[in-house]
Tab-separated table of C-alpha atoms in Angstrom:
chain	number	residue	atom	x	y	z
A	330	MET	CA	-20.818	44.757	-14.968
A	331	GLN	CA	-21.013	43.840	-18.548
A	332	LEU	CA	-23.699	41.815	-20.059
A	333	HIS	CA	-21.463	39.270	-21.515
A	334	LEU	CA	-17.662	39.192	-21.819
A	335	PRO	CA	-15.479	36.412	-23.269
A	336	MET	CA	-14.805	33.445	-21.006
A	337	ALA	CA	-11.170	33.064	-21.417
A	338	GLY	CA	-8.970	31.192	-18.397
A	339	ARG	CA	-8.168	33.602	-15.485
A	340	ASP	CA	-4.405	34.025	-14.609
A	341	PRO	CA	-3.790	30.797	-12.069
A	342	ALA	CA	-0.992	33.336	-10.359
A	343	GLN	CA	-3.426	36.303	-9.831
A	344	ALA	CA	-2.566	38.073	-6.606
A	345	HIS	CA	-4.836	38.093	-3.950
A	346	ARG	CA	-7.470	36.232	-5.373
A	347	ALA	CA	-10.401	35.841	-3.183
A	348	SER	CA	-14.259	34.492	-3.193
A	349	THR	CA	-16.518	36.837	-4.828
A	350	PRO	CA	-19.817	37.770	-3.462
A	351	LEU	CA	-21.487	35.461	-5.947
A	352	GLU	CA	-19.427	32.754	-4.702
A	353	LEU	CA	-20.505	33.219	-1.312
A	354	PHE	CA	-24.169	33.360	-2.184
A	355	PHE	CA	-23.656	30.139	-4.010
A	356	ASP	CA	-22.332	28.599	-0.755
A	357	LEU	CA	-25.057	29.848	1.361
A	358	THR	CA	-27.608	28.198	-0.297
A	359	PHE	CA	-25.595	25.144	0.405
A	360	VAL	CA	-26.309	25.564	3.711
A	361	VAL	CA	-29.962	24.685	3.289
A	362	ALA	CA	-28.700	21.237	1.601
A	363	VAL	CA	-26.326	20.452	4.036
A	364	SER	CA	-28.672	20.901	6.910
A	365	GLN	CA	-31.493	18.786	5.327
A	366	ALA	CA	-28.985	15.605	4.737
A	367	ALA	CA	-27.759	15.811	8.444
A	368	SER	CA	-31.415	16.339	9.565
A	369	GLY	CA	-32.135	13.080	7.489
A	370	LEU	CA	-29.428	11.097	9.278
A	371	HIS	CA	-30.595	12.335	12.648
A	372	HIS	CA	-34.071	11.461	12.088
A	373	GLY	CA	-32.922	8.200	10.714
A	374	LEU	CA	-31.056	7.403	13.953
A	375	VAL	CA	-33.905	8.670	16.098
A	376	GLU	CA	-36.777	6.775	14.581
A	377	GLY	CA	-34.716	3.538	14.707
A	378	HIS	CA	-33.920	3.307	11.158
A	379	ALA	CA	-29.835	3.849	11.734
A	380	GLY	CA	-28.955	1.659	8.879
A	381	ASP	CA	-31.354	2.888	5.892
A	382	ALA	CA	-30.043	6.357	7.391
A	383	LEU	CA	-26.299	5.285	7.080
A	384	PHE	CA	-26.854	4.140	3.977
A	385	GLY	CA	-28.765	7.255	2.243
A	386	PHE	CA	-26.587	9.656	3.813
A	387	PRO	CA	-23.380	9.085	1.787
A	388	PHE	CA	-25.504	8.947	-1.493
A	389	VAL	CA	-27.546	12.229	-0.871
A	390	PHE	CA	-24.212	14.169	0.642
A	391	PHE	CA	-22.443	13.025	-2.588
A	392	GLY	CA	-24.991	14.916	-5.054
A	393	ILE	CA	-24.620	17.917	-2.833
A	394	TRP	CA	-20.788	17.832	-2.610
A	395	TRP	CA	-20.532	16.820	-6.402
A	396	ALA	CA	-22.335	20.020	-7.803
A	397	TRP	CA	-20.935	22.102	-5.374
A	398	MET	CA	-17.210	20.816	-6.395
A	399	ASN	CA	-17.807	21.237	-10.072
A	400	PHE	CA	-18.932	24.911	-9.682
A	401	THR	CA	-16.028	25.845	-7.517
A	402	TRP	CA	-13.230	24.514	-9.999
A	403	PHE	CA	-15.101	25.854	-12.794
A	404	ALA	CA	-15.612	29.311	-11.170
A	405	SER	CA	-11.822	29.451	-10.070
A	406	ALA	CA	-10.713	29.123	-13.708
A	407	TYR	CA	-13.588	30.794	-15.750
A	408	ASP	CA	-15.458	33.423	-13.812
A	409	THR	CA	-16.269	36.347	-15.440
A	410	ASP	CA	-18.865	38.038	-13.629
A	411	ASP	CA	-20.507	39.144	-16.460
A	412	GLY	CA	-24.621	39.363	-16.663
A	413	VAL	CA	-24.639	35.676	-18.393
A	414	TYR	CA	-22.560	34.055	-16.148
A	415	ARG	CA	-24.430	35.271	-13.390
A	416	VAL	CA	-28.015	34.340	-14.512
A	417	THR	CA	-26.497	31.053	-15.276
A	418	THR	CA	-25.160	30.407	-11.509
A	419	LEU	CA	-28.426	31.851	-10.006
A	420	LEU	CA	-30.084	29.163	-12.045
A	421	GLN	CA	-27.488	26.481	-10.690
A	422	ILE	CA	-28.656	27.961	-7.068
A	423	THR	CA	-32.106	27.342	-8.011
A	424	GLY	CA	-30.978	23.532	-8.696
A	425	VAL	CA	-29.390	23.635	-5.083
A	426	LEU	CA	-32.905	24.261	-3.523
A	427	ILE	CA	-34.546	21.845	-5.606
A	428	LEU	CA	-32.095	19.550	-4.605
A	429	ALA	CA	-32.374	20.292	-0.954
A	430	ALA	CA	-36.263	20.325	-1.465
A	431	GLY	CA	-35.854	16.255	-2.263
A	432	VAL	CA	-33.204	15.400	0.202
A	433	PRO	CA	-36.076	14.072	3.117
A	434	ARG	CA	-37.825	12.269	0.279
A	435	ALA	CA	-34.470	10.955	-1.014
A	436	PHE	CA	-33.962	9.150	2.351
A	437	ASP	CA	-37.160	7.411	2.265
A	438	GLY	CA	-36.108	6.040	-1.620
A	439	ASP	CA	-37.682	8.936	-3.790
A	440	TRP	CA	-34.938	10.244	-5.680
A	441	ARG	CA	-36.992	12.050	-8.296
A	442	ILE	CA	-36.906	15.603	-6.757
A	443	GLY	CA	-33.149	15.397	-6.012
A	444	ILE	CA	-32.242	14.417	-9.202
A	445	ALA	CA	-34.293	17.058	-10.874
A	446	GLY	CA	-32.680	19.672	-8.771
A	447	TYR	CA	-29.366	17.900	-9.531
A	448	VAL	CA	-29.740	17.755	-13.398
A	449	VAL	CA	-30.905	21.599	-13.118
A	450	MET	CA	-27.487	22.566	-11.834
A	451	ARG	CA	-25.252	20.349	-14.075
A	452	LEU	CA	-26.946	21.435	-17.324
A	453	ALA	CA	-26.497	25.076	-16.597
A	454	LEU	CA	-22.814	24.004	-15.977
A	455	VAL	CA	-23.025	22.346	-19.300
A	456	SER	CA	-23.961	26.015	-20.974
A	457	GLN	CA	-20.881	27.379	-18.808
A	458	TRP	CA	-18.518	24.930	-20.457
A	459	LEU	CA	-19.875	25.564	-24.211
A	460	ARG	CA	-19.336	29.288	-23.295
A	461	ALA	CA	-15.721	28.305	-22.212
A	462	ALA	CA	-15.069	26.439	-25.585
A	463	LYS	CA	-15.896	29.028	-27.352
A	464	ALA	CA	-13.802	31.705	-25.921
A	465	ASP	CA	-10.622	29.778	-25.031
A	466	PRO	CA	-9.327	28.042	-27.927
A	467	GLU	CA	-6.458	26.591	-25.848
A	468	ARG	CA	-8.767	24.457	-23.652
A	469	ARG	CA	-11.832	23.855	-26.304
A	470	ARG	CA	-11.113	20.361	-26.575
A	471	THR	CA	-11.244	20.261	-22.482
A	472	ALA	CA	-14.409	22.119	-22.208
A	473	LEU	CA	-16.324	20.265	-24.588
A	474	ARG	CA	-15.064	16.980	-22.841
A	475	TYR	CA	-16.552	18.582	-19.859
A	476	ALA	CA	-19.460	19.566	-21.544
A	477	GLY	CA	-20.330	16.418	-23.495
A	478	ALA	CA	-19.671	13.914	-20.735
A	479	ILE	CA	-21.532	15.838	-17.958
A	480	ALA	CA	-24.725	16.370	-20.351
A	481	ALA	CA	-24.798	12.136	-21.220
A	482	LEU	CA	-24.284	11.632	-17.547
A	483	GLN	CA	-27.693	13.574	-16.550
A	484	VAL	CA	-29.487	10.906	-18.914
A	485	CYS	CA	-28.013	8.550	-16.546
A	486	TRP	CA	-29.326	10.160	-13.584
A	487	ILE	CA	-32.734	11.138	-14.987
A	488	LEU	CA	-32.820	7.113	-15.697
A	489	LEU	CA	-31.898	6.391	-12.196
A	490	PRO	CA	-35.084	5.650	-10.438
A	491	LEU	CA	-35.774	2.876	-12.860
A	492	LEU	CA	-32.751	1.104	-12.186
A	493	PRO	CA	-31.334	-0.905	-8.934
A	494	VAL	CA	-29.806	1.283	-6.460
A	495	TRP	CA	-26.243	0.276	-7.124
A	496	PHE	CA	-26.239	2.022	-10.446
A	497	PHE	CA	-25.974	5.563	-8.125
A	498	LEU	CA	-22.345	4.142	-7.509
A	499	VAL	CA	-21.528	3.294	-11.367
A	500	PHE	CA	-22.548	6.851	-12.131
A	501	ALA	CA	-21.192	8.337	-9.245
A	502	ILE	CA	-17.898	6.936	-10.516
A	503	LEU	CA	-18.380	7.977	-13.675
A	504	GLU	CA	-19.047	11.512	-12.778
A	505	MET	CA	-15.550	11.781	-10.692
A	506	ALA	CA	-13.743	10.091	-13.747
A	507	VAL	CA	-14.741	13.161	-16.024
A	508	PRO	CA	-12.439	15.702	-14.823
A	509	VAL	CA	-9.525	13.455	-14.973
A	510	TRP	CA	-10.301	12.476	-18.391
A	511	ALA	CA	-11.098	16.113	-19.524
A	512	GLU	CA	-8.165	17.888	-18.002
A	513	ARG	CA	-5.641	15.631	-19.657
A	514	ALA	CA	-6.243	17.404	-22.848
A	515	ALA	CA	-5.496	21.073	-21.547
A	516	LEU	CA	-5.466	21.888	-17.786
A	517	THR	CA	-8.052	24.767	-16.921
A	518	THR	CA	-6.572	27.729	-15.410
A	519	TRP	CA	-8.087	27.171	-11.636
A	520	HIS	CA	-6.113	29.007	-8.812
A	521	PRO	CA	-4.572	26.886	-5.957
A	522	HIS	CA	-5.175	29.706	-3.284
A	523	HIS	CA	-8.395	30.495	-4.488
A	524	ILE	CA	-9.374	26.802	-4.251
A	525	THR	CA	-8.439	25.904	-0.894
A	526	GLU	CA	-10.092	29.180	-0.084
A	527	ARG	CA	-13.169	27.860	-1.245
A	528	TYR	CA	-12.881	24.537	0.458
A	529	SER	CA	-11.974	26.166	3.675
A	530	LEU	CA	-15.286	28.311	3.252
A	531	PHE	CA	-17.151	24.991	2.566
A	532	THR	CA	-15.686	23.210	5.655
A	533	LEU	CA	-16.892	26.494	7.929
A	534	ILE	CA	-20.513	26.173	6.462
A	535	VAL	CA	-20.461	22.104	7.524
A	536	LEU	CA	-18.941	23.177	10.675
A	537	GLY	CA	-21.567	25.564	11.450
A	538	GLU	CA	-24.390	23.124	10.591
A	539	SER	CA	-22.828	21.105	13.538
A	540	VAL	CA	-22.986	24.003	15.859
A	541	LEU	CA	-26.603	24.634	14.791
A	542	ALA	CA	-27.666	20.988	15.415
A	543	ALA	CA	-26.326	20.725	18.996
A	544	THR	CA	-27.825	23.969	19.768
A	545	THR	CA	-31.281	22.682	18.730
A	546	ALA	CA	-30.763	19.678	20.329
A	547	THR	CA	-29.549	21.402	23.623
A	548	GLN	CA	-32.856	23.792	23.264
A	549	ALA	CA	-34.966	20.810	22.831
A	550	ALA	CA	-33.374	19.067	26.038
A	551	LEU	CA	-33.807	22.020	28.181
A	552	ASP	CA	-37.672	22.464	27.077
A	553	SER	CA	-38.001	18.678	28.267
A	554	GLY	CA	-36.609	19.185	31.755
A	555	ALA	CA	-33.674	17.022	31.261
A	556	ASN	CA	-31.028	16.809	33.737
A	557	LEU	CA	-29.113	20.048	33.461
A	558	PRO	CA	-25.564	19.522	34.917
A	559	GLU	CA	-25.259	16.616	32.234
A	560	LEU	CA	-26.730	18.492	29.433
A	561	ILE	CA	-24.020	21.262	30.218
A	562	ALA	CA	-21.216	18.671	29.948
A	563	LEU	CA	-22.602	17.380	26.726
A	564	ALA	CA	-23.639	20.569	25.226
A	565	ALA	CA	-19.696	22.090	26.234
A	566	SER	CA	-17.955	18.865	24.995
A	567	GLY	CA	-19.960	19.131	21.777
A	568	LEU	CA	-18.900	22.631	21.220
A	569	VAL	CA	-15.227	21.807	22.289
A	570	ILE	CA	-15.326	19.181	19.458
A	571	VAL	CA	-16.516	21.495	16.688
A	572	PHE	CA	-13.936	23.603	17.859
A	573	GLY	CA	-11.154	21.270	17.676
A	574	MET	CA	-12.194	20.246	14.324
A	575	TRP	CA	-11.954	24.052	13.244
A	576	TRP	CA	-8.409	24.203	14.627
A	577	LEU	CA	-7.255	20.972	12.989
A	578	TYR	CA	-8.416	21.912	9.825
A	579	PHE	CA	-7.349	25.444	9.599
A	580	ASP	CA	-4.052	24.595	11.298
A	581	ARG	CA	-1.590	25.306	8.636
A	582	PRO	CA	-2.397	26.588	4.994
A	583	ALA	CA	-3.057	24.080	2.095
A	584	GLN	CA	-2.576	25.920	-0.969
A	585	TYR	CA	1.072	24.566	-1.379
A	586	LEU	CA	-0.026	21.228	-1.816
A	587	LEU	CA	-1.760	21.577	-4.933
A	588	THR	CA	1.432	20.790	-6.949
A	589	SER	CA	-0.110	18.733	-9.976
A	590	LEU	CA	-3.311	17.443	-11.390
A	591	ARG	CA	-2.762	14.452	-9.782
A	592	THR	CA	-2.565	15.858	-5.966
A	593	SER	CA	-5.108	18.466	-6.743
A	594	ILE	CA	-7.750	15.888	-7.615
A	595	ALA	CA	-6.751	13.671	-4.782
A	596	TRP	CA	-7.114	16.456	-2.554
A	597	GLY	CA	-10.240	17.752	-3.647
A	598	TYR	CA	-11.900	14.189	-4.404
A	599	SER	CA	-10.617	13.318	-0.530
A	600	HIS	CA	-12.927	16.078	0.845
A	601	TYR	CA	-15.926	14.269	0.356
A	602	VAL	CA	-15.088	12.647	3.711
A	603	VAL	CA	-13.900	15.623	5.483
A	604	PHE	CA	-17.236	17.319	4.406
A	605	ALA	CA	-19.445	14.271	4.969
A	606	SER	CA	-17.997	13.431	8.286
A	607	ALA	CA	-18.219	16.913	9.600
A	608	ALA	CA	-21.837	17.207	8.838
A	609	ALA	CA	-22.566	13.477	10.707
A	610	VAL	CA	-20.867	14.789	13.586
A	611	GLY	CA	-24.051	17.669	13.916
A	612	ALA	CA	-26.314	14.795	13.663
A	613	GLY	CA	-24.344	12.487	16.190
A	614	LEU	CA	-24.566	15.679	18.462
A	615	GLU	CA	-27.964	16.144	18.008
A	616	GLU	CA	-28.733	12.326	19.075
A	617	ALA	CA	-26.323	12.263	21.727
A	618	VAL	CA	-27.989	15.175	23.371
A	619	ALA	CA	-31.514	13.340	22.988
A	620	ALA	CA	-30.332	10.016	24.074
A	621	HIS	CA	-28.025	11.577	27.242
A	622	ASP	CA	-25.067	10.041	25.620
A	623	HIS	CA	-26.040	6.588	25.704
A	624	ILE	CA	-24.911	5.876	21.724
A	625	GLY	CA	-21.535	7.538	21.592
A	626	TRP	CA	-20.480	6.180	18.679
A	627	VAL	CA	-22.491	8.738	16.562
A	628	VAL	CA	-20.240	11.037	17.769
A	629	ALA	CA	-17.074	9.330	17.887
A	630	VAL	CA	-17.327	7.719	14.795
A	631	PRO	CA	-17.461	10.377	12.479
A	632	VAL	CA	-15.311	12.480	14.559
A	633	ALA	CA	-12.327	9.786	13.944
A	634	VAL	CA	-12.985	9.761	10.181
A	635	TYR	CA	-12.462	13.395	10.274
A	636	VAL	CA	-9.906	13.466	12.052
A	637	LEU	CA	-8.241	10.872	10.214
A	638	SER	CA	-9.247	12.704	6.844
A	639	VAL	CA	-7.745	15.837	7.697
A	640	TRP	CA	-4.303	14.161	8.813
A	641	ALA	CA	-4.445	12.221	5.534
A	642	LEU	CA	-4.824	15.302	3.448
A	643	GLN	CA	-3.317	18.323	5.762
A	644	VAL	CA	-0.513	16.627	8.013
A	645	ARG	CA	0.527	13.762	6.107
A	646	PRO	CA	2.041	15.550	3.338
A	647	ARG	CA	4.212	17.490	5.307
A	648	LYS	CA	6.309	14.298	6.426
A	649	GLU	CA	6.022	15.258	9.984
A	650	TYR	CA	6.284	11.602	11.510
A	651	LEU	CA	5.577	12.311	15.242
A	652	CYS	CA	3.018	14.515	14.360
A	653	ASP	CA	1.415	11.804	12.270
A	654	ALA	CA	1.685	9.272	15.106
A	655	VAL	CA	0.092	11.442	17.544
A	656	HIS	CA	-2.996	12.112	14.987
A	657	LEU	CA	-3.104	8.056	14.372
A	658	VAL	CA	-3.128	7.271	18.063
A	659	ALA	CA	-5.777	9.964	18.391
A	660	VAL	CA	-8.004	8.209	15.989
A	661	VAL	CA	-7.847	4.714	17.834
A	662	LEU	CA	-8.665	6.555	21.205
A	663	ILE	CA	-11.398	8.173	19.825
A	664	LEU	CA	-12.903	5.018	18.532
A	665	LEU	CA	-12.653	3.553	22.357
A	666	THR	CA	-14.436	6.554	24.010
A	667	PRO	CA	-17.721	4.653	23.361
A	668	LEU	CA	-16.602	2.213	25.702
A	669	THR	CA	-16.412	4.746	28.573
A	670	PRO	CA	-19.525	6.297	30.495
A	671	TRP	CA	-19.157	9.852	29.053
A	672	SER	CA	-18.317	9.241	25.631
A	673	VAL	CA	-18.690	12.592	24.240
A	674	PRO	CA	-16.558	14.421	26.779
A	675	ALA	CA	-13.883	11.654	26.539
A	676	THR	CA	-14.009	12.407	22.560
A	677	ALA	CA	-13.685	16.087	23.334
A	678	ALA	CA	-10.860	15.448	25.785
A	679	VAL	CA	-8.850	13.488	22.955
A	680	VAL	CA	-9.260	16.394	20.459
A	681	VAL	CA	-8.286	19.008	23.083
A	682	VAL	CA	-4.869	16.809	23.877
A	683	LEU	CA	-4.470	16.237	20.262
A	684	ILE	CA	-4.666	20.030	19.115
A	685	VAL	CA	-2.107	20.636	22.189
A	686	ILE	CA	0.318	18.107	21.205
A	687	SER	CA	0.186	19.608	17.684
A	688	VAL	CA	0.648	22.679	18.332
A	689	VAL	CA	3.776	22.200	20.710
A	690	LEU	CA	5.210	19.856	17.783
A	691	GLY	CA	4.456	22.278	15.160
A	692	GLN	CA	6.426	25.245	17.364
A	693	ARG	CA	9.185	22.620	17.927
A	694	SER	CA	9.740	22.106	14.072
A	695	ILE	CA	9.501	25.823	13.166
A	696	LEU	CA	11.939	26.313	16.033
A	697	GLU	CA	14.242	23.558	14.319
A	698	ARG	CA	13.933	24.671	10.878
A	699	PRO	CA	17.067	25.937	9.165
A	700	GLU	CA	16.921	29.534	8.452
A	701	ARG	CA	16.379	30.092	5.104
A	702	SER	CA	19.462	31.537	2.791
A	703	ALA	CA	19.803	35.101	2.014
A	704	LEU	CA	21.039	33.948	-1.845
């Protein structure tokens, strides 16, 4: 490893591009932040503050998701893996941990610690963009746009505790507008396969948090002497739901969907719904086990949102209309499961049927596909 290398753009067509150990370490620290966000949602539901929890969770999760996403796309284009890059990334990781420490307070309306961690991450990324501006003349204007806009927005976030809460939405919209504006100067050299792998890994992190939440709730229920057959049914159903969520997301490769800046930004931004709903499923399963399935909507709603978002991102672009219809019907059925006595097992059953039908339809589409010409 060298201390300092020119931060020129990487080859977007590089073969066998994979996540680096530093990227994996970066992702690992986000486990803490995601866990804190899901825990805050769960405690809000348990303590009878569902309105506050459901209001605060999307805001808290936005900060987690957006910081992760900006690092991911930058690293895909400019990861030099030199000493300076590693130290700067470790500084961003420090910001992640500060943000995670501030998540419980954020649910109570105190955003100061969370904002401090967020600003640490973002200003570290500004220094990376300035390095890129110096080393990559072809995209200097793009890099300077990123650096200037991100730095200016950090001033806004620092002022947020003094402003009405709806300013959060204004600042979030401005944050999401930065890549759209900056990339118009000249596209950065992000790698489609690398990007989809990074998103897949974060999906695994969030699904893993759901497994952990369900396991913790099951252990607590066992310690309290809960009805064992009922508990086994709920735990097994929760596990099937998480397995099904994994299957639906990883059913087909997604890198071929990133064909332009517009489709790539839409695909990347829409994953906020995928990640947030998957994290909410974990909190919902924990609450369902604690309440013995009496409030099934806490699982059914995030699962339905997850299925709908995965359909919109991974299935609909392929224009397999029968498969589209099956997914949409499944979403409706999942939303109806809270009307049944056993909502969580019913949700699991719908997910299993959806996967079976999707596999059959996918296999049929492969068999009916015309053979590729030899020319």
